[in-house]
Short mmCIF file of C-alpha atoms in Angstrom, two decimals:
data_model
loop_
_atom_site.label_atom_id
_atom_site.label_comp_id
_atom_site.label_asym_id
_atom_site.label_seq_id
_atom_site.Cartn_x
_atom_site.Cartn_y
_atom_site.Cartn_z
CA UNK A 42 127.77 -25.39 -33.48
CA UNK A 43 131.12 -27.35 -33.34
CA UNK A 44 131.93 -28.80 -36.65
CA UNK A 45 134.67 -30.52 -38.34
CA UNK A 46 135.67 -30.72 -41.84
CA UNK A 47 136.85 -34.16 -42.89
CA UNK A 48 138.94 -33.33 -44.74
CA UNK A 49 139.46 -29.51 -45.01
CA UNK A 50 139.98 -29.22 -48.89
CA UNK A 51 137.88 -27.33 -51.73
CA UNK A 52 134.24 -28.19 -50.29
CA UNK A 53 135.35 -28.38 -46.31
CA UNK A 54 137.61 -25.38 -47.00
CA UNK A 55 134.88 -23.41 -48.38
CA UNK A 56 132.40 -24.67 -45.45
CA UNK A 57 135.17 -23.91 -42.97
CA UNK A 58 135.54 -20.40 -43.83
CA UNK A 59 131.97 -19.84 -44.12
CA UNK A 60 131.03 -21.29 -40.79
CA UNK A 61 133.99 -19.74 -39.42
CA UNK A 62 133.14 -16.30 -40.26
CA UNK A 63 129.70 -16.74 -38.11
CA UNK A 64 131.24 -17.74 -35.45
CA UNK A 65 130.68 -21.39 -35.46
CA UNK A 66 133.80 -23.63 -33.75
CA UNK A 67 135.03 -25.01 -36.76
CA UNK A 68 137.93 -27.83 -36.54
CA UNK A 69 139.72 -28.07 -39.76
CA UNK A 70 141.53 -31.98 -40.62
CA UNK A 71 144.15 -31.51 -43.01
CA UNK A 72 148.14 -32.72 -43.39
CA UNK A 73 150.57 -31.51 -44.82
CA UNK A 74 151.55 -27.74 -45.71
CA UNK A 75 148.02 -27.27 -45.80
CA UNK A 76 147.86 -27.83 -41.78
CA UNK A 77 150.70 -25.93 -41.51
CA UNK A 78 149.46 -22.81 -43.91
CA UNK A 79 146.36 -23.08 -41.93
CA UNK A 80 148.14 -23.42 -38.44
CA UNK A 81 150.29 -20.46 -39.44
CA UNK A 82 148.47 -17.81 -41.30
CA UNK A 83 144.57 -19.21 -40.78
CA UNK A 84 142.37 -20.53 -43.60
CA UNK A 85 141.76 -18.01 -46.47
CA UNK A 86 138.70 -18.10 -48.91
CA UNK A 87 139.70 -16.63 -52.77
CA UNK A 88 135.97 -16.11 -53.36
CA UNK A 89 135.49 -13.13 -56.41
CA UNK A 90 134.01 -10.93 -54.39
CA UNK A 91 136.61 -10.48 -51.75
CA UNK A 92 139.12 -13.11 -50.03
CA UNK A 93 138.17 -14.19 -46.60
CA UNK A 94 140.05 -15.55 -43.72
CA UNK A 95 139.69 -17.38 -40.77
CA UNK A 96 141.41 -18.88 -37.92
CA UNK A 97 139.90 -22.43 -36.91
CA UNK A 98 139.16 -23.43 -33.67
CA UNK A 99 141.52 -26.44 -33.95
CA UNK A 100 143.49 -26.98 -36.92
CA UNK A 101 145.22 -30.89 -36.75
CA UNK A 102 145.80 -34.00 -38.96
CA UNK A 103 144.52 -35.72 -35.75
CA UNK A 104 140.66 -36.11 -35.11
CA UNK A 105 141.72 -37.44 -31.72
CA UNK A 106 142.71 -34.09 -31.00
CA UNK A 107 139.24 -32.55 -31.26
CA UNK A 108 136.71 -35.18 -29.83
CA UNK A 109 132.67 -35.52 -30.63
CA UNK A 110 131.25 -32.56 -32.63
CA UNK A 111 127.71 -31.29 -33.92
CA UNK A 112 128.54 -31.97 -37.55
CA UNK A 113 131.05 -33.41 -39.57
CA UNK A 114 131.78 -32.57 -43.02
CA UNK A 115 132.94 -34.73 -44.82
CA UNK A 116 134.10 -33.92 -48.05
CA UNK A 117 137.48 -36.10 -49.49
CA UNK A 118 138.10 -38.33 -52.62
CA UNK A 119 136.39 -41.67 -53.17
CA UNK A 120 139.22 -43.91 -52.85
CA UNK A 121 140.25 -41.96 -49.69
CA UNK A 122 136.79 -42.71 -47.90
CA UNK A 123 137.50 -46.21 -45.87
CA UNK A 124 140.64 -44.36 -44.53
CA UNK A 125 138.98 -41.32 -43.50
CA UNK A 126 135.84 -42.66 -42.10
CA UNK A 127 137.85 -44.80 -40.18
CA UNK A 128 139.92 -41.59 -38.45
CA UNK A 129 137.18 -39.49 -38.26
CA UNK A 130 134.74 -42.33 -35.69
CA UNK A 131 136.51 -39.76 -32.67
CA UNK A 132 134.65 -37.02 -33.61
CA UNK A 133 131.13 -39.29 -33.86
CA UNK A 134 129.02 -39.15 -30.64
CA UNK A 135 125.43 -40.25 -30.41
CA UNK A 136 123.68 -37.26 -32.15
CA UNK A 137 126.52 -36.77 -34.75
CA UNK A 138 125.58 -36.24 -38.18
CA UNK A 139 127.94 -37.09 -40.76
CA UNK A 140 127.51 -35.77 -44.16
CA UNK A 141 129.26 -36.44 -47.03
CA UNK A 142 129.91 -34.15 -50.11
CA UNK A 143 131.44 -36.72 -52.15
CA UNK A 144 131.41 -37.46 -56.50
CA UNK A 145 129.28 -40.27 -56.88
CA UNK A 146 126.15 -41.75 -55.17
CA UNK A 147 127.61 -44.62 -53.60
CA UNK A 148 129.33 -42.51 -50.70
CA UNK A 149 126.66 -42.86 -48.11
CA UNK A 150 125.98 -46.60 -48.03
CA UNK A 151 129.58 -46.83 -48.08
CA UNK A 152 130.19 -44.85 -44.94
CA UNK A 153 127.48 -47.01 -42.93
CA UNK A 154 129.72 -49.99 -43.18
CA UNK A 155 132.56 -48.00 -40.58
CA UNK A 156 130.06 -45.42 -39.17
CA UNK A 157 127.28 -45.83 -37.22
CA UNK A 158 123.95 -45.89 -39.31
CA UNK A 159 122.33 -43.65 -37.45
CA UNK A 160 125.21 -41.03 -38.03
CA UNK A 161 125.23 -40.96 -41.41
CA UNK A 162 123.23 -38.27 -43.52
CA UNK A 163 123.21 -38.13 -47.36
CA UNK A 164 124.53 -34.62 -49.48
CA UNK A 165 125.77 -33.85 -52.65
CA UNK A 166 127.43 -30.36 -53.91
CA UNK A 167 127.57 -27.57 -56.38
CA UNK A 168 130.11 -25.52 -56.12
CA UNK A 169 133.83 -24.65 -58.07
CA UNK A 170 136.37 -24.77 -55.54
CA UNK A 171 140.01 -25.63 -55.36
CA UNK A 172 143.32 -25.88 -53.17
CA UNK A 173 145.26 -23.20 -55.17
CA UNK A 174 148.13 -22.94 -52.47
CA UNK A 175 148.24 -24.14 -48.81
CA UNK A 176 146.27 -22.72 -46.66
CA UNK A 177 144.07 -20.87 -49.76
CA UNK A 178 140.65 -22.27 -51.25
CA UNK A 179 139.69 -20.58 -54.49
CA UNK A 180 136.60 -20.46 -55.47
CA UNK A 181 135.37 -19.77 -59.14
CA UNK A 182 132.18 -18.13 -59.97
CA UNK A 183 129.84 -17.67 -57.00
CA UNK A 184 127.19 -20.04 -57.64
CA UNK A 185 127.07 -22.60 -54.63
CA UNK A 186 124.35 -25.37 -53.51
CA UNK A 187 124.50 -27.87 -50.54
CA UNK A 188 121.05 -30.58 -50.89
CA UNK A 189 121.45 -32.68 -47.78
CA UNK A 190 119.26 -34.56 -45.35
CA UNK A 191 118.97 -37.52 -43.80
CA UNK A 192 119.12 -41.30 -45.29
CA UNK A 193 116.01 -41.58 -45.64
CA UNK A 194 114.64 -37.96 -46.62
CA UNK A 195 112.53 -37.22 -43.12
CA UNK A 196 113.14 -34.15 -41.09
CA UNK A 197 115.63 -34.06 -38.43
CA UNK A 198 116.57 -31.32 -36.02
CA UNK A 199 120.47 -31.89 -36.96
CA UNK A 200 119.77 -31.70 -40.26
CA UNK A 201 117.79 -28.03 -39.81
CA UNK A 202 120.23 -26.72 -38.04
CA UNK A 203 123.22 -27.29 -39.75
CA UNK A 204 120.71 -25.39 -42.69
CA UNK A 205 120.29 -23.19 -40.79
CA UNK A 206 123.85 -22.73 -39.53
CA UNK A 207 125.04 -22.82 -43.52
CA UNK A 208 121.89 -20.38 -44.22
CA UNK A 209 123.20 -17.53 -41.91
CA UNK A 210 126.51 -17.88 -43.37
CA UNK A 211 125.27 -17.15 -46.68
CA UNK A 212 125.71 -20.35 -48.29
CA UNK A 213 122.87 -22.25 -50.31
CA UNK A 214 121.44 -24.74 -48.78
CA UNK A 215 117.84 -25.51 -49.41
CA UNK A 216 115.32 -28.81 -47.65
CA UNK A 217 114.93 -31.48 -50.38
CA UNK A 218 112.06 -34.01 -49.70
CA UNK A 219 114.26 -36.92 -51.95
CA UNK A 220 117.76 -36.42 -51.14
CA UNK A 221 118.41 -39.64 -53.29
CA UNK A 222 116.10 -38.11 -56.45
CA UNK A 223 118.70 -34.85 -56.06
CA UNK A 224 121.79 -37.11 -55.90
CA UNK A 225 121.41 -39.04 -58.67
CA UNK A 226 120.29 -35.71 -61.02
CA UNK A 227 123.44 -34.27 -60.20
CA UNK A 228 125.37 -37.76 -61.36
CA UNK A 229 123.37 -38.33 -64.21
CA UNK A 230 124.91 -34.24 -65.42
CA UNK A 231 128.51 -35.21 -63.71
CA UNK A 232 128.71 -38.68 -65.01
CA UNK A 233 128.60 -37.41 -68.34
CA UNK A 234 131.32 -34.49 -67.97
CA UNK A 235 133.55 -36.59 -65.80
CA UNK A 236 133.87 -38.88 -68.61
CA UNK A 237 133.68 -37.34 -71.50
CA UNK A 238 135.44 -33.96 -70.44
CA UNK A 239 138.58 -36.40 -69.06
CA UNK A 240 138.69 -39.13 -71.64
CA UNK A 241 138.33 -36.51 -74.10
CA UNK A 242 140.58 -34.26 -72.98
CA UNK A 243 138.15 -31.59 -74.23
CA UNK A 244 135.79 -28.87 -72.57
CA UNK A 245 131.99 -28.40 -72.55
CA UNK A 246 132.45 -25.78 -75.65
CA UNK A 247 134.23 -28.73 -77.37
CA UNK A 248 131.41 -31.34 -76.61
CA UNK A 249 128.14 -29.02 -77.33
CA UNK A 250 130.03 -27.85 -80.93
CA UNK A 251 131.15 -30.86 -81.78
CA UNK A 252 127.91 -33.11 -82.98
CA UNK A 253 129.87 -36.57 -82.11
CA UNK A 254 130.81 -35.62 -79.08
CA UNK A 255 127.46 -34.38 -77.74
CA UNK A 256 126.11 -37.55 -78.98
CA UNK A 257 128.42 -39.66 -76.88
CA UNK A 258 127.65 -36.81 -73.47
CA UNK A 259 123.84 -37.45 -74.58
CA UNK A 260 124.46 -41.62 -74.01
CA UNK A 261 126.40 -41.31 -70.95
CA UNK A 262 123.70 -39.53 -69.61
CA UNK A 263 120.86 -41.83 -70.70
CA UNK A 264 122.58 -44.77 -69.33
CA UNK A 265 123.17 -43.18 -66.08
CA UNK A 266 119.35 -41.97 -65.97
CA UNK A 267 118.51 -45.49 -67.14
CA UNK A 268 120.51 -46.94 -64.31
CA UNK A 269 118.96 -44.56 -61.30
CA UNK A 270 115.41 -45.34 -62.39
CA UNK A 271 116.38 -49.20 -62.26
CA UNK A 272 117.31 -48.66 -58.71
CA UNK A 273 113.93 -47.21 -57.67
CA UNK A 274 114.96 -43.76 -58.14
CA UNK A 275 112.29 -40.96 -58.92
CA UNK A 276 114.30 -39.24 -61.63
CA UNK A 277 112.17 -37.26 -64.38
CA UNK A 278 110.62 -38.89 -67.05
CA UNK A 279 112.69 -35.43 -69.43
CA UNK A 280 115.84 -35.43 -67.08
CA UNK A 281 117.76 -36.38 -70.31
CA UNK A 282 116.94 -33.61 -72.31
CA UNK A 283 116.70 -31.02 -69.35
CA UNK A 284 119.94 -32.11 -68.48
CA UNK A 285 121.22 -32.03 -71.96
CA UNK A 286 119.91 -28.30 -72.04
CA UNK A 287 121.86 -27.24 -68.68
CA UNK A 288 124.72 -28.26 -70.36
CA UNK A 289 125.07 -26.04 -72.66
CA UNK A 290 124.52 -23.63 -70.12
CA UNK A 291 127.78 -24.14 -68.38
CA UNK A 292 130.87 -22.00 -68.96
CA UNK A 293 132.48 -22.83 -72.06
CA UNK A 294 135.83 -23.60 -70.72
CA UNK A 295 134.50 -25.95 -67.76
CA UNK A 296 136.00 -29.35 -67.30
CA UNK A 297 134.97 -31.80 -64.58
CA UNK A 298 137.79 -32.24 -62.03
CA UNK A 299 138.71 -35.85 -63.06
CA UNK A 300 140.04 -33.81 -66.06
CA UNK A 301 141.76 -31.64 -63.95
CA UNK A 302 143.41 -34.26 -61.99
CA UNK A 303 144.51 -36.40 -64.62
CA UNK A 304 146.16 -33.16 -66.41
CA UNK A 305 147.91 -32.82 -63.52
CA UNK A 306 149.13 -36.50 -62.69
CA UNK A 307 146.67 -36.95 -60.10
CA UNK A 308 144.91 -40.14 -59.15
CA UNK A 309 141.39 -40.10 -60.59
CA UNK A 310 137.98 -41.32 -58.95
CA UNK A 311 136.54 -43.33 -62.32
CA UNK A 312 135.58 -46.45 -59.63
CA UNK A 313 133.01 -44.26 -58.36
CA UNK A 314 131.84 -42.43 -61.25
CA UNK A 315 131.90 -44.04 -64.89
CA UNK A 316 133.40 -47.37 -63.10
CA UNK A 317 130.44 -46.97 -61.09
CA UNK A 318 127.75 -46.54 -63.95
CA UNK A 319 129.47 -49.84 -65.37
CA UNK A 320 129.21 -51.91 -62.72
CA UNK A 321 125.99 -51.45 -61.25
CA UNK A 322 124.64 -51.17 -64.70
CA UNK A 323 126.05 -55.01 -64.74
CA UNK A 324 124.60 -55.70 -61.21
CA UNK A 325 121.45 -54.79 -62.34
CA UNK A 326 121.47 -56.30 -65.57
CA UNK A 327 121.71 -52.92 -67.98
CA UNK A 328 123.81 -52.54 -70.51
CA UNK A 329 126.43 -49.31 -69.84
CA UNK A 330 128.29 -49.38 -73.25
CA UNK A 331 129.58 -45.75 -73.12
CA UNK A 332 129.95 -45.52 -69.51
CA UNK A 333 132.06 -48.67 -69.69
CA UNK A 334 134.13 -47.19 -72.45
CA UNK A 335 134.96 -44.31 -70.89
CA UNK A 336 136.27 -46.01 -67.77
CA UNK A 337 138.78 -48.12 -69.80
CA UNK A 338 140.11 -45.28 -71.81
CA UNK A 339 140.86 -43.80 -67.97
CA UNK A 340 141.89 -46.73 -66.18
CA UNK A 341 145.52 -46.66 -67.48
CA UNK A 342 146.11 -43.07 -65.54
CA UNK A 343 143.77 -44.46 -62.35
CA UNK A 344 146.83 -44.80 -59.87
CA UNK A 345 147.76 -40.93 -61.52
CA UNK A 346 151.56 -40.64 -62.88
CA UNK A 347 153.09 -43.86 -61.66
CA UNK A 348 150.58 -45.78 -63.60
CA UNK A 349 151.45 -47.30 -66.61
#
């Protein structure tokens, strides 16, 4: 297949190397010393097994430069979506299927207003992944999922075989008959460590051993949950307190990356996560009390270290 990651960082990085190792032509979009690293030395994969390298078929900041492909990946930050959807329309031809790995469950609806409708699949991922130099994605633990399909959950022969394509190279990537129902049970977990894990400048061993904390995780959640099955979604009547359960499965030291990023002076995705919870909580006339919390104690370190 010919495939592009859009853009190439810890989720199209991973893919890339993956896909790349099978043979698959795989166009990496990047900038920066990242292009370059990758344009240099290839694209390695840190997994901790072994580290893994590959060279792309085209590595460019350019879309342009690679025309219409099988499959795009498209995996970048939620305020970085317009932009990117917008550069990517070069690589879109008829039977193009677009699929974003993005935080959030707003990320499909919000690429059918600049991409075709007919392009545009629906994913979400599990996996622990990072940039840790340029031209290096480091991955942590070996646990990975990718749950995509199309808009509206039916069968498609795009859809199987990029499975199958991700299948062969050994990555996870299982049918799902309610892509939405998979979405929003991954937001109603992340929701709850974005926030809480970031605001809190704290870890999962800090919320599940500290009573007031879990209580606040436990509300995020329930709101969220509350929220998805307000929109029609066919969330689990126990999601809450399976969810609540998982949680204190996860490594002790885990934070979610909106923690990571606003350690490091980065600009955070809270519009599309607890801003998100708030707002269409609003819309739909819930009440989002911790989600909405949350979001203000982040929105001062939103724009990342130029913010006030």
């Amino acid at each position: 297949m010919k495939i592009a990651t859009v853009a190439t960082g810890g989720i199209g990085g991973f893919l890339a190397v993956k896909l790349g190792l099978r043979g698959h032509k795989v166009a990496t979009i990047a900038r920066g010393a990242h292009l370059d690293a990758i344009s240099q030395n290839g694209l390695t994969l840190d997994a901790p097994s072994a580290k893994f390298t590959v060279h792309p078929w085209i590595a460019t900041d350019d879309p342009k430069n690679v025309g219409e492909v099988d499959a795009v990946i498209f995996g970048v930050k939620g305020d970085d979506l317009e932009t990117a959807a917008k550069a990517c329309l070069p690589l879109v031809g008829r039977q193009t299927v677009v699929v974003p790995f993005l935080n959030g469950v707003e990320a499909s609806d919000r690429l059918t207003k600049i991409i075709p409708q007919q392009n545009v699949a629906n994913g979400m991922a599990q996996v622990s992944t990072t940039i840790s130099a340029p031209g290096v994605i480091t991955q942590t633990g070996e646990f990975n999922q990718f749950v995509f399909a199309e808009r509206d959950s039916q069968p498609s022969e795009r859809i199987a075989a990029l499975q199958q394509a991700l299948a062969d190279a050994g990555v996870s990537a299982p049918k799902t008959d309610d892509i939405e129902r998979d979405l929003w049970a991954k937001f109603v977990l992340f929701s709850a460590v974005s926030g809480v894990t970031a605001a809190g400048r704290c870890t999962i061993a800090d919320i599940t051993g500290t009573p007031e904390l879990g209580s606040l995780f436990r509300q995020v959640m329930a709101e969220t949950a509350a929220l998805g099955r307000k929109l029609g979604v066919s969330l689990d009547d126990d999601i809450e307190a399976k969810t609540w359960e998982r949680a204190q499965t996860l490594p002790p030291n885990m934070r979610a990356s909106t923690a990571i990023d606003l350690e490091h002076g980065r600009p955070l995705e809270i519009e599309w996560v607890s801003g998100a919870v708030a707002r269409l909580s609003e819309k739909a006339g819930l009440e989002a009390p911790m989600n909405k919390a949350l979001y203000a104690l982040l929105l001062p370190h939103k724009a990342g270290q130029n913010s006030g």
